[in-house]
Short mmCIF file of C-alpha atoms in Angstrom, two decimals:
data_model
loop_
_atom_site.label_atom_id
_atom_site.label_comp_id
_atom_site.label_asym_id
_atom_site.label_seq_id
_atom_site.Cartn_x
_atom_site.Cartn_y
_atom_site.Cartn_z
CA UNK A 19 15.71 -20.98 9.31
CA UNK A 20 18.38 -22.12 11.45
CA UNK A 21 18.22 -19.08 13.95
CA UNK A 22 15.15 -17.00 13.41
CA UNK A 23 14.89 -14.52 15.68
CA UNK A 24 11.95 -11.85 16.63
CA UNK A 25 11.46 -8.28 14.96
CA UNK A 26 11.16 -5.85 17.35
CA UNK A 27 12.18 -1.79 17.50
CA UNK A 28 13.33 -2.62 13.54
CA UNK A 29 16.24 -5.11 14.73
CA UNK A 30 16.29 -8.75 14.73
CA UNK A 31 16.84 -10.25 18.46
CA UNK A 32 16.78 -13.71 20.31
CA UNK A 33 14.34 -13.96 22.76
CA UNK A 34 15.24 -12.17 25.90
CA UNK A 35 14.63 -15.89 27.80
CA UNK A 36 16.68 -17.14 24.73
CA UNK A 37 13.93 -19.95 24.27
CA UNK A 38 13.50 -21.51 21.18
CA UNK A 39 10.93 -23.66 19.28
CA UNK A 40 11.91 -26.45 16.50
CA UNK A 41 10.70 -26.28 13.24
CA UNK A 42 9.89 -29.62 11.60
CA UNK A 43 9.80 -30.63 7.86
CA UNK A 44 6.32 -32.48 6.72
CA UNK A 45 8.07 -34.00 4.37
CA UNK A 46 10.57 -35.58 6.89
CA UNK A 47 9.52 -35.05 9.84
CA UNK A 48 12.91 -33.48 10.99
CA UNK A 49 14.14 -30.65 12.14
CA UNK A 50 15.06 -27.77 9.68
CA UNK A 51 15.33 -24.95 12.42
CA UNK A 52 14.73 -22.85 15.31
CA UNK A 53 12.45 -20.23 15.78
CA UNK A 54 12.30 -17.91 18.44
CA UNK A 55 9.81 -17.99 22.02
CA UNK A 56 8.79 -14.70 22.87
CA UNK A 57 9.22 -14.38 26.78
CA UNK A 58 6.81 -11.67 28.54
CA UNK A 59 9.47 -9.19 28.64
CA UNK A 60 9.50 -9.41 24.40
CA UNK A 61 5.84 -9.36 24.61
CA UNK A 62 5.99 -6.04 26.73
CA UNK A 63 8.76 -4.41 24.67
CA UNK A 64 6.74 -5.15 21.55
CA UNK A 65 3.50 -3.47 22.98
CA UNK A 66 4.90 -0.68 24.18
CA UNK A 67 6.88 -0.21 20.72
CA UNK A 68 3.83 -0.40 18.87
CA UNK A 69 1.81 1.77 20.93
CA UNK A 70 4.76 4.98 21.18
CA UNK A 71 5.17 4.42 17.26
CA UNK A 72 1.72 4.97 16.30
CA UNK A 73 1.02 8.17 16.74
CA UNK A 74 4.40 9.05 14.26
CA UNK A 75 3.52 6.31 11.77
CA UNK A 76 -0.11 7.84 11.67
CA UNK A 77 0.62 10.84 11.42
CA UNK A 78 3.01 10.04 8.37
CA UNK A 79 1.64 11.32 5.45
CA UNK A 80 -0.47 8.77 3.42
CA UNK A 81 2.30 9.00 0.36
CA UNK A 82 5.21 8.64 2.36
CA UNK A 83 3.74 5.18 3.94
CA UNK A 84 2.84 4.87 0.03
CA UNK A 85 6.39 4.90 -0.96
CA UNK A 86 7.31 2.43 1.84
CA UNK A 87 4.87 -0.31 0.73
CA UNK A 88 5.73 -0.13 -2.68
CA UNK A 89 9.20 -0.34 -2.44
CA UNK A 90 8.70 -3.35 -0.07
CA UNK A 91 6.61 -5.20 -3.17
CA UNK A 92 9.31 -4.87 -5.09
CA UNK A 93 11.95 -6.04 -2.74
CA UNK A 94 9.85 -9.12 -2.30
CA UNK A 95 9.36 -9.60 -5.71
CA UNK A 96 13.30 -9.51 -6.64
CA UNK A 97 13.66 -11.97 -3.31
CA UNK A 98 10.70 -14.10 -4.33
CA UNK A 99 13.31 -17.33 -5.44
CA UNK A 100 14.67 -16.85 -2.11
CA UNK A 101 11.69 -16.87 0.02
CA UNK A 102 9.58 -19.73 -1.80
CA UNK A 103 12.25 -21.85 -1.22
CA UNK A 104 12.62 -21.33 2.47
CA UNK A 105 8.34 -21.27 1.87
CA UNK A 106 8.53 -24.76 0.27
CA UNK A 107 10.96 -26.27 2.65
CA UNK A 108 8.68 -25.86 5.90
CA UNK A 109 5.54 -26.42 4.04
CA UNK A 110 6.28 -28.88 1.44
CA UNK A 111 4.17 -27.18 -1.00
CA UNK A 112 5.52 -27.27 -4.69
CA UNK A 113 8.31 -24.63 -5.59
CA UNK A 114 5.92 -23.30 -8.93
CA UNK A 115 3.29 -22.86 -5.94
CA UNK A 116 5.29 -21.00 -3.37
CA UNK A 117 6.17 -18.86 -6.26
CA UNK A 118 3.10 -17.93 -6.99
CA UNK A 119 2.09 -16.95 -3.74
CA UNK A 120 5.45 -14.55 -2.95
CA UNK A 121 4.24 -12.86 -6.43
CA UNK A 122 0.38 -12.44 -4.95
CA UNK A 123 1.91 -11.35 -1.19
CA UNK A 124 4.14 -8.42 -3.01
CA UNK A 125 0.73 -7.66 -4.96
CA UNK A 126 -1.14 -7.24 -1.83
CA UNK A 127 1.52 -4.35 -0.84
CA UNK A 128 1.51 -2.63 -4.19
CA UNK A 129 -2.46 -2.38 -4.26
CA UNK A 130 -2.22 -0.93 -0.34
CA UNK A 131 0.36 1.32 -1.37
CA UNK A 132 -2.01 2.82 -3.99
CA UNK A 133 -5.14 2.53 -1.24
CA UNK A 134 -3.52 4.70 1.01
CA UNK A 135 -3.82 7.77 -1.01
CA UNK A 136 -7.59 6.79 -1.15
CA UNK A 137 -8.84 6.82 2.03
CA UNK A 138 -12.11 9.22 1.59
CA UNK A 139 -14.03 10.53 4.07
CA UNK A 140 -17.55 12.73 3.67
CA UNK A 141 -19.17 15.79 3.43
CA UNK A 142 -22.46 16.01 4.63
CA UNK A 143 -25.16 18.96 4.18
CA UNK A 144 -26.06 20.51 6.91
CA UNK A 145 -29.53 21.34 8.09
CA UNK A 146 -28.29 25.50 8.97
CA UNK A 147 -26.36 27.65 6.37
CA UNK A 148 -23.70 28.07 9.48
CA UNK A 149 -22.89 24.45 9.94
CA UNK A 150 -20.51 21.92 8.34
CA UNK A 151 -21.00 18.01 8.90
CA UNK A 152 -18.19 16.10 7.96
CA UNK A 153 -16.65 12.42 8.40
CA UNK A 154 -12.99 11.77 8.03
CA UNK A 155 -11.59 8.04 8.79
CA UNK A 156 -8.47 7.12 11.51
CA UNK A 157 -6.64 4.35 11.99
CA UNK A 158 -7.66 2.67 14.71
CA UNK A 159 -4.61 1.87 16.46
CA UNK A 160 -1.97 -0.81 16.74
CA UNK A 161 -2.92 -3.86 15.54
CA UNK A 162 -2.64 -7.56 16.17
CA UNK A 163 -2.04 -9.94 12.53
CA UNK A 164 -2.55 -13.63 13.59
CA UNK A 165 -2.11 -15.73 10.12
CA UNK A 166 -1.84 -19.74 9.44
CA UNK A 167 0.94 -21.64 7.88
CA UNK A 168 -0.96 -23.17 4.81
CA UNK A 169 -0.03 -19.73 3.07
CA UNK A 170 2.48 -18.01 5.32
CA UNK A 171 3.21 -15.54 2.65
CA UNK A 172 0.37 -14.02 1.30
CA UNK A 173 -1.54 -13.95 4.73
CA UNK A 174 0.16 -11.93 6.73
CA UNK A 175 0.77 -9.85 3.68
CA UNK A 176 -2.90 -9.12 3.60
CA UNK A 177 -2.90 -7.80 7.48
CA UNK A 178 0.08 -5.99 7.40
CA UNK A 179 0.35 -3.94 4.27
CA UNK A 180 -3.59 -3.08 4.70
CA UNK A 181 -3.11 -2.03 8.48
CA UNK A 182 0.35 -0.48 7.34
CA UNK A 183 -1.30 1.73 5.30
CA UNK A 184 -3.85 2.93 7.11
CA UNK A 185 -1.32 4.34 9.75
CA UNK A 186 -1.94 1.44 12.27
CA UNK A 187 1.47 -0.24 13.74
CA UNK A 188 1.09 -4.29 14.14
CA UNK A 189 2.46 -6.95 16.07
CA UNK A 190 2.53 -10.09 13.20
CA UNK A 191 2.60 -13.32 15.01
CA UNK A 192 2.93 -16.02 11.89
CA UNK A 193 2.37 -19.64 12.48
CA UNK A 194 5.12 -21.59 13.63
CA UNK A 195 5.29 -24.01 11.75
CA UNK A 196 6.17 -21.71 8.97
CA UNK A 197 7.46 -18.42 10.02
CA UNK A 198 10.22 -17.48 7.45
CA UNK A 199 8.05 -15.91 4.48
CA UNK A 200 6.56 -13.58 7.04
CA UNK A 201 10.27 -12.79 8.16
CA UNK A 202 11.46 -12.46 4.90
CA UNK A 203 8.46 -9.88 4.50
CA UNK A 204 9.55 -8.00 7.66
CA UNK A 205 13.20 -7.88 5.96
CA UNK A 206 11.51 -6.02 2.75
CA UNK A 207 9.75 -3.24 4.82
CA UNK A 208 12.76 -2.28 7.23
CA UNK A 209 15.22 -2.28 3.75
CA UNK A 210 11.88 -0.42 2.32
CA UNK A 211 12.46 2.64 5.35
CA UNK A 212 9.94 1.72 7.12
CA UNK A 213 10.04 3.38 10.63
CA UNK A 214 11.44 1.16 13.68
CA UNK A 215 8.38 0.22 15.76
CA UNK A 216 5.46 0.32 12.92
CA UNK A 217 6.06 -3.63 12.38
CA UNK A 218 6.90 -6.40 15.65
CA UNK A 219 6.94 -9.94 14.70
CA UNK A 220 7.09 -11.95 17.12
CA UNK A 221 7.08 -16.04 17.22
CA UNK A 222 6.85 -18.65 19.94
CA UNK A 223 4.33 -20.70 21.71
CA UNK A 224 0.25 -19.62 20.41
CA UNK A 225 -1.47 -20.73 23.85
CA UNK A 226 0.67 -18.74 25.65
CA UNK A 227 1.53 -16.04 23.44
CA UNK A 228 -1.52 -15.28 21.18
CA UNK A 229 -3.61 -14.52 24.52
CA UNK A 230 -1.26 -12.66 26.18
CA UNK A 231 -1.04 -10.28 22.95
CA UNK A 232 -5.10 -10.45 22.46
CA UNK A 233 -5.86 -9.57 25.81
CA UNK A 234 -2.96 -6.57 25.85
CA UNK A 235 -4.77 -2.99 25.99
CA UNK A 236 -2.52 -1.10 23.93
CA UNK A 237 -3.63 -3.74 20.96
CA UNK A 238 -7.02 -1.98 19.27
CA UNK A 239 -7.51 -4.39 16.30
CA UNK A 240 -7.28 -7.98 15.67
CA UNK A 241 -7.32 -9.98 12.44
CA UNK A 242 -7.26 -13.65 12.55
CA UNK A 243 -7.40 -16.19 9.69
CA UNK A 244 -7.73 -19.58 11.21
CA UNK A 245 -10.43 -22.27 12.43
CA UNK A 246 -13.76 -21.76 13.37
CA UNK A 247 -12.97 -22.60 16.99
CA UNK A 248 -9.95 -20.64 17.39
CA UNK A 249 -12.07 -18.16 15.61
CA UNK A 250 -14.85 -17.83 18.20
CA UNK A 251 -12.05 -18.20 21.16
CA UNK A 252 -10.57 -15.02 20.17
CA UNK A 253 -13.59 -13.33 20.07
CA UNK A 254 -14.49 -14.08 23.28
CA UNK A 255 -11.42 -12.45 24.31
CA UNK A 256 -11.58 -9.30 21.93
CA UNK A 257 -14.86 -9.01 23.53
CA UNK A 258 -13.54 -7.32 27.58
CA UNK A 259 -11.71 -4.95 25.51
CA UNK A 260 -14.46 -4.13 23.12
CA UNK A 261 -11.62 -4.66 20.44
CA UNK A 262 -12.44 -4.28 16.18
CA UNK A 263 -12.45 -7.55 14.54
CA UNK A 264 -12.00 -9.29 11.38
CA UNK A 265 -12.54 -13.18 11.26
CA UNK A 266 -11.28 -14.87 8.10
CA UNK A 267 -12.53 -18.60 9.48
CA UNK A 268 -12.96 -21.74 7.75
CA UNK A 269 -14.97 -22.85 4.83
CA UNK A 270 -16.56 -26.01 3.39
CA UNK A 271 -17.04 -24.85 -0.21
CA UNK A 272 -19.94 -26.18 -2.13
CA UNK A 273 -19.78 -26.49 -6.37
CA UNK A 274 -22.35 -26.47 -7.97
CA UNK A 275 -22.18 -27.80 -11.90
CA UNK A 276 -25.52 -27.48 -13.62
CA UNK A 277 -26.40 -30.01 -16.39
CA UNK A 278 -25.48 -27.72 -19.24
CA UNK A 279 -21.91 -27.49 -18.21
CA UNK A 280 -19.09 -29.63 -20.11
CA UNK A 281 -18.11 -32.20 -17.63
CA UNK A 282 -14.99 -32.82 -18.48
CA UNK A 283 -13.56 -28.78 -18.65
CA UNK A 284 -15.46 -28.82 -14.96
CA UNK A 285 -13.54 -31.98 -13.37
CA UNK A 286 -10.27 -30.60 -14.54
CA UNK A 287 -10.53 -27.00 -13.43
CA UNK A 288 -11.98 -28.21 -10.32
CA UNK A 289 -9.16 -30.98 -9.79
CA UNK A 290 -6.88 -28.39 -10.21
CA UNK A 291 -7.99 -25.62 -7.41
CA UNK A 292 -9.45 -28.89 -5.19
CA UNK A 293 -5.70 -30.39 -4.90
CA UNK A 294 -3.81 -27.01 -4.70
CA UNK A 295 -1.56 -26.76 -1.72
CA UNK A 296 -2.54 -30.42 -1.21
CA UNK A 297 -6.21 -29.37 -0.49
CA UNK A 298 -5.09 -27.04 2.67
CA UNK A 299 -6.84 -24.20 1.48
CA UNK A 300 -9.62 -22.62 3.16
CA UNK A 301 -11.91 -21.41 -0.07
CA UNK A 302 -10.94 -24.69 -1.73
CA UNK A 303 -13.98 -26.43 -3.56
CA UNK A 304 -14.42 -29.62 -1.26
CA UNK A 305 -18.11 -30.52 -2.02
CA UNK A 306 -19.08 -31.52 -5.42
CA UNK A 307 -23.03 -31.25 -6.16
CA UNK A 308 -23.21 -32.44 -10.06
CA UNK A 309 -26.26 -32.61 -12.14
CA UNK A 310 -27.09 -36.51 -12.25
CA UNK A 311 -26.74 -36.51 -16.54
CA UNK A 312 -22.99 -35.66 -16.34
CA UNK A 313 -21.79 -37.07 -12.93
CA UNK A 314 -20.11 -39.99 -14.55
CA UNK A 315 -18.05 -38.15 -16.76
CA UNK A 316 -17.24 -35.62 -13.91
CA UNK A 317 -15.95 -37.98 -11.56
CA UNK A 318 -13.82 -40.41 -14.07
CA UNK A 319 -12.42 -37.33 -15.36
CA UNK A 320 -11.69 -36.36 -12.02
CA UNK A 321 -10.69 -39.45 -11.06
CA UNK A 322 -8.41 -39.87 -13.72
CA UNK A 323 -6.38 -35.92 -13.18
CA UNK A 324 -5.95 -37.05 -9.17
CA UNK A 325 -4.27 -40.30 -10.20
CA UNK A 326 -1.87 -38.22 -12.77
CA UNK A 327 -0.83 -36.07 -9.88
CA UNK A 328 2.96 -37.00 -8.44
CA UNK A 329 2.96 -36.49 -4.88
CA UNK A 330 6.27 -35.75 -2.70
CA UNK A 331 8.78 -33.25 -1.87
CA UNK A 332 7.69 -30.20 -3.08
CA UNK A 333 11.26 -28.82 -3.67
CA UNK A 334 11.72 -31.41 -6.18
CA UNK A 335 10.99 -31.18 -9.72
CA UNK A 336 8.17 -32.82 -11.67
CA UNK A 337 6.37 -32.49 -8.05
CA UNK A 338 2.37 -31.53 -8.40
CA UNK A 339 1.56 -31.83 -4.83
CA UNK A 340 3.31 -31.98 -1.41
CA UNK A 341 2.55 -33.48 2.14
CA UNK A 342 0.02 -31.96 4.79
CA UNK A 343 1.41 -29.97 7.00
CA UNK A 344 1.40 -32.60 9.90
CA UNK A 345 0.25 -36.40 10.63
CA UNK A 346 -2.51 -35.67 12.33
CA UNK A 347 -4.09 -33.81 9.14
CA UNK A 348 -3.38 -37.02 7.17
CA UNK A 349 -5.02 -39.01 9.95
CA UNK A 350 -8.59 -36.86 10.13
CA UNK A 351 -8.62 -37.09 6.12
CA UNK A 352 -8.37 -40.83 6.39
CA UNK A 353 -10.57 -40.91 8.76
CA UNK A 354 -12.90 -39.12 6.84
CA UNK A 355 -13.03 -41.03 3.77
CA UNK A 356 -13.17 -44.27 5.90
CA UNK A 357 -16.49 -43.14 6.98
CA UNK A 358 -17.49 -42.05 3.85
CA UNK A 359 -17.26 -45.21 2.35
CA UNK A 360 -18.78 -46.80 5.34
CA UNK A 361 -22.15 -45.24 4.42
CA UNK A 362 -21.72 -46.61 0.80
CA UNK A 363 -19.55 -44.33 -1.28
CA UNK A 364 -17.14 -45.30 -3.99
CA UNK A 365 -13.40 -44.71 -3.51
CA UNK A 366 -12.12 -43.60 -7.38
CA UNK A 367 -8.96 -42.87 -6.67
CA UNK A 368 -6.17 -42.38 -3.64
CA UNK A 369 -7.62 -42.83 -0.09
CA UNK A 370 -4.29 -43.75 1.24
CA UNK A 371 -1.03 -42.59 2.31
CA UNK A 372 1.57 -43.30 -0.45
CA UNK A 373 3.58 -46.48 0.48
CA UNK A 374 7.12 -45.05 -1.01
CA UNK A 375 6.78 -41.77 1.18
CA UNK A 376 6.76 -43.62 4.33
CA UNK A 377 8.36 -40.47 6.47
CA UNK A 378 6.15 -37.55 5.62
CA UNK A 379 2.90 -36.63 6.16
CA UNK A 380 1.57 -37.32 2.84
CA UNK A 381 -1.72 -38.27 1.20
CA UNK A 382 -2.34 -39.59 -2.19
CA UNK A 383 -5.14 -37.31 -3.64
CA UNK A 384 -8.52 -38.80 -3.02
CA UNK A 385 -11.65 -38.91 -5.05
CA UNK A 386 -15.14 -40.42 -3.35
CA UNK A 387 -18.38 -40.65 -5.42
CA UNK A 388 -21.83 -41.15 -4.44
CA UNK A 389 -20.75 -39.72 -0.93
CA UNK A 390 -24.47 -39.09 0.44
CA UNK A 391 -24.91 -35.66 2.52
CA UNK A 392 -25.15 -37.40 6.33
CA UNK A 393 -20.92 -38.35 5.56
CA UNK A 394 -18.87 -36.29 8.09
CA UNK A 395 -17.00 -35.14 5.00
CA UNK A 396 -19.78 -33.39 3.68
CA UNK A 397 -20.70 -31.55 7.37
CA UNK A 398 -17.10 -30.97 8.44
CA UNK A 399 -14.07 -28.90 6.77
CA UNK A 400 -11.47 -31.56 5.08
CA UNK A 401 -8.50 -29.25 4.43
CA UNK A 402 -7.07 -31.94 2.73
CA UNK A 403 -7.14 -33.55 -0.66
CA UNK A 404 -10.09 -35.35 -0.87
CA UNK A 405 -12.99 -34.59 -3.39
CA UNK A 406 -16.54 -36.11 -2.09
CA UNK A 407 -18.62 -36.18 -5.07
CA UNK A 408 -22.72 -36.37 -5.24
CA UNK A 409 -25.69 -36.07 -7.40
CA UNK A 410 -28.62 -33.74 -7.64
CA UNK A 411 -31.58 -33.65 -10.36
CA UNK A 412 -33.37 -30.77 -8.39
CA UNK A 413 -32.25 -26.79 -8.80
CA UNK A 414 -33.64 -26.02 -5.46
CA UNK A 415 -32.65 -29.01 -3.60
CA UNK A 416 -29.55 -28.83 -4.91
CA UNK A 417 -29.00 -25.16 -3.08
CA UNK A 418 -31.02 -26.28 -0.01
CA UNK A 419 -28.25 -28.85 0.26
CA UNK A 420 -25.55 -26.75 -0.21
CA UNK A 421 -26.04 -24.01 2.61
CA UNK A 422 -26.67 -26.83 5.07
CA UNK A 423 -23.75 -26.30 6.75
CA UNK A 424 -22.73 -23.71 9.39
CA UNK A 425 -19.95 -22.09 6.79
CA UNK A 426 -20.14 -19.40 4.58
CA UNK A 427 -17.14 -19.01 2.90
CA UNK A 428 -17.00 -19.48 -0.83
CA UNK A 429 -19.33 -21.23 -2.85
CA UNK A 430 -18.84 -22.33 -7.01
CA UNK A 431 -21.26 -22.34 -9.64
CA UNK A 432 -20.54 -23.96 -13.24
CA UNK A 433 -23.29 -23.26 -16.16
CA UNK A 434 -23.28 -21.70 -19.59
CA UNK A 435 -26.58 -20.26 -18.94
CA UNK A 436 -25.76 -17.06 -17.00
CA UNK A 437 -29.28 -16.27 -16.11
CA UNK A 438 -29.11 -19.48 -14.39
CA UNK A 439 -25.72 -19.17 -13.08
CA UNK A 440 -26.35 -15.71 -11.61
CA UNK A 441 -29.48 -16.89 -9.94
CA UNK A 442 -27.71 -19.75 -8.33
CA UNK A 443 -25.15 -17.52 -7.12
CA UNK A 444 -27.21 -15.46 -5.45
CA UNK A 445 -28.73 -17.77 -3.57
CA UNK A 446 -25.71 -19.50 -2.26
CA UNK A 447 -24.75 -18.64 1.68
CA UNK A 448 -20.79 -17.14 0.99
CA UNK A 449 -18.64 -14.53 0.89
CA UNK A 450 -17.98 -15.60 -2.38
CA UNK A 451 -18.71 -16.99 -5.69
CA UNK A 452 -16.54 -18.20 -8.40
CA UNK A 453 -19.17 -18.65 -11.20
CA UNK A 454 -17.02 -20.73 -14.21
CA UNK A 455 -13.84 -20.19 -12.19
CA UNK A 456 -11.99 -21.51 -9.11
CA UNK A 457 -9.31 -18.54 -8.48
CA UNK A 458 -11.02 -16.06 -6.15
CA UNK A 459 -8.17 -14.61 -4.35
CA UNK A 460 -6.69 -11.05 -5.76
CA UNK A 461 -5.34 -8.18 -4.39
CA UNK A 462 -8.00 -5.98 -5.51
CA UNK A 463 -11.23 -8.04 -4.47
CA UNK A 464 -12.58 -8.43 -0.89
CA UNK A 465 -11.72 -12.09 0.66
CA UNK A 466 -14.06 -13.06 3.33
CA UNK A 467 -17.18 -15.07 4.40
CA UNK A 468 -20.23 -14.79 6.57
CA UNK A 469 -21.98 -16.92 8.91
CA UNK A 470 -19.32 -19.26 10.72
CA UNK A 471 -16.81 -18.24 8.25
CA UNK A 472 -16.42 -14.90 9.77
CA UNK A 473 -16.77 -11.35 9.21
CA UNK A 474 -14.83 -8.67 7.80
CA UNK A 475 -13.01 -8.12 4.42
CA UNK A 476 -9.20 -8.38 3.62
CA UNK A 477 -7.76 -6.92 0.06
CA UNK A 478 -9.80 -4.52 -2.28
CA UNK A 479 -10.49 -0.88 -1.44
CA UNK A 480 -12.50 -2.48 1.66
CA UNK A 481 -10.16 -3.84 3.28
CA UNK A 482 -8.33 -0.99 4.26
CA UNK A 483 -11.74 0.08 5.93
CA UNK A 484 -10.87 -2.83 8.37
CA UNK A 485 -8.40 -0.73 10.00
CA UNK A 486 -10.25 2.37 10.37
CA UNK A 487 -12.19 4.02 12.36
CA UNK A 488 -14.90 7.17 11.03
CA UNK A 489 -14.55 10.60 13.00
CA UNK A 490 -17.95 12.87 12.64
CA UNK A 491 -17.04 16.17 13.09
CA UNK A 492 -20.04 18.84 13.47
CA UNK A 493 -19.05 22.28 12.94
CA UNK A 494 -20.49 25.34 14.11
CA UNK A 495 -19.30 28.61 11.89
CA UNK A 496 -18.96 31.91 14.42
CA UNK A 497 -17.84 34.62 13.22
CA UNK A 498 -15.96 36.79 14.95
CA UNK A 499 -15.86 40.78 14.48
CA UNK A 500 -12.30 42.44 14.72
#
């Protein structure tokens, strides 16, 4: 990290302006590196790259790009040490964490590799003996992958290996804030063979660099995962180039624990996922709907697991849970359990930053009970560690209350009954549903949400279908005497 420098035509390069951007530590606040600012000229050399390239990389043959992918997995897997620490250091996240999520961004390229053997198309009957009607899929061109920092490994994993493929090039553009896993990534594909030009990553400043790439004709597809806001911004400029679209957005995920649920296995599981990555995850349980007979055994359970958490320097063992990634992120959760309490709910545990980490942006993990449903932390996302907990007594309330929000993410659902479980599931307004479990994400299921929370699905067999576009071909048999 202490000269990154921009992918483009398969070679590493400083920017041609030779601009850079600092990279700062959340756990210090200092500066661990430079990254480099794409000027126009990189910005136009990476277009045009991607657009000559794709016609060769598409018309690669789908085992060929298999080979590529796979061998990239298991570069990143033999470099996975390597990159979680350089993953840790600009995110603070515990080193067992980072780990884990090098292991799930190699997955996401093995499972693509396999995928792009599979891409079916259709045969349809025709109406006349002397027709043929069939449907084939394409890629649908080069590609733009805009992913966030609170997993910079396994996001732009998703974008890339499923628009690699399906025969699309992409231009990655990685968060700044933490850019090396998604380097590190590039590194694996160009040792894996793949061709110069299929993969561009390029770095600098987003306000500038994000719209110029959006807005850039040769681009056909764009994938974001980010806010809501920034979300609906780049639609609106997808929209003059009639571009495809997938939206992985925010979410504001409701649990649901029914009364006949164990309290205490509940609180811990849930603890567990809700503090992950310091809460900066966007399918993260974050509001907590518990039948009125067990709440008080939920919460002091749950209570009592965020007070055993040991909060610093993720790069450090015995570490459970690093910083935020900045100070204002510490600042909105504060200010959201300040107002919490203000309208008469009880702080268990936390709701402060921790007085001997005084330089970083860190948060001791919060716990608020009673938290009634007009608190801005049950309307708006926290992305941080803090767990508001309420009550319900009524099944249908209860659900009423939990798609009252403009998300539609992920949603939880805790009972031993499955009939009941099931039902509630249904019924919830996501994407998703963990019912008696909190890990959702895998390389072989669909991740994505509807309503606010976007559209689209990464990973699974339909996320390739993201990158596609279907070709109906109607064919006319004439024979021909000789």
């Amino acid at each position: 990290m202490t000269d990154a420098k921009l992918l483009i035509g398969g070679e590493w390069v400083a920017a041609s302006s030779g601009d850079t951007r600092d990279v700062h530590s959340p756990v210090t606040g200092k500066t661990i590196g430079t990254i480099a600012a794409a000027s126009a000229d990189d910005i136009a050399s990476a277009l045009k790259l991607s657009k000559d390239t794709f016609p060769k990389w598409a018309a690669v043959p789908a085992w060929e790009r298999a080979k590529v992918l796979r061998k990239a997995a298991d570069l990143i897997r033999e470099r996975t040490q390597d990159i979680a620490r350089v993953m840790s250091t600009e995110t603070g996240k515990p080193l067992a964490e980072a780990v884990g999520e090098t292991g799930a961004a190699a997955d996401q390229f093995e499972w693509y590799a396999e995928e792009a053997k599979r891409i079916y198309g259709q045969t349809i009957p025709g109406r006349n003996a002397d027709e043929r009607l069939t449907v084939n899929y394409q890629p649908v061109g080069p590609s733009l992958a805009l992913s966030a920092w609170n997993f910079p490994a396994l996001l732009p994993a998703r974008k890339i290996a499923a628009a690699l493929a399906a025969g699309c090039t992409v231009i990655a553009r990685p968060a700044s804030e933490a850019a090396g896993p998604c380097f590190a990534i590039g590194q694996a594909l160009m040792d894996a063979g793949l061709m110069p030009g299929a993969l561009a990553i390029l770095t600098g400043d987003s306000r500038t660099l994000a719209p110029a790439l959006i807005n850039a004709p040769e681009i056909r597809k764009v994938s974001l995962t980010g806010s809501v806001p920034v979300g609906k911004d780049v639609m609106r400029q997808c929209a003059d180039g009639m571009k495809k679209v997938t939206m992985e957005l925010g979410g504001h995920a409701p649990v649901v624990i029914h009364k006949d649920f164990d309290p205490i296995a509940a609180a811990q599981k849930l603890a567990a996922t809700k503090f992950r990555n310091c809460g900066q995850v966007c399918i993260s349980p974050s509001r907590f709907y518990v039948h009125s007979s067990i709440a008080k055994e939920f919460a002091e359970e749950f209570a009592r697991y965020a007070k055993s958490l040991v909060v610093g320097d993720g790069l450090e063992e015995g570490v459970t849970t690093g910083p935020l990634i900045r100070q204002r992120a510490v600042d909105h959760a504060l200010r959201l359990t300040e107002d919490a309490i203000a309208k008469g709910a009880e702080l268990l545990a936390g709701g402060q930053q921790p007085k001997n980490l005084p330089e970083g942006s860190f948060l001791e993990p919060t716990v608020l009970m009673n938290v009634p449903d007009e608190a801005a932390i049950m309307i708006e996302e926290p992305f941080a560690p803090v767990a508001p907990i309420s009550t319900f007594d009524d099944v249908e309330d209860v659900i009423e209350r939990a798609n009252n929000t403009p998300f539609g993410l992920a949603a939880y659902v805790f009972s031993y009954d499955s009939a009941l479980a099931i039902k509630t599931a249904e019924r919830l307004e996501a994407g998703m549903v963990g019912i008696n479990e909190t890990l959702l994400a895998t390389a072989e299921a669909p991740f994505g949400g509807n309503k606010e929370s976007g559209f689209g699905r990464e990973g699974g067999s339909l996320g390739i279908m993201d990158y596609l576009v279907p070709k109906y071909t109607r064919h006319l048999l004439i024979s021909r005497e000789i």
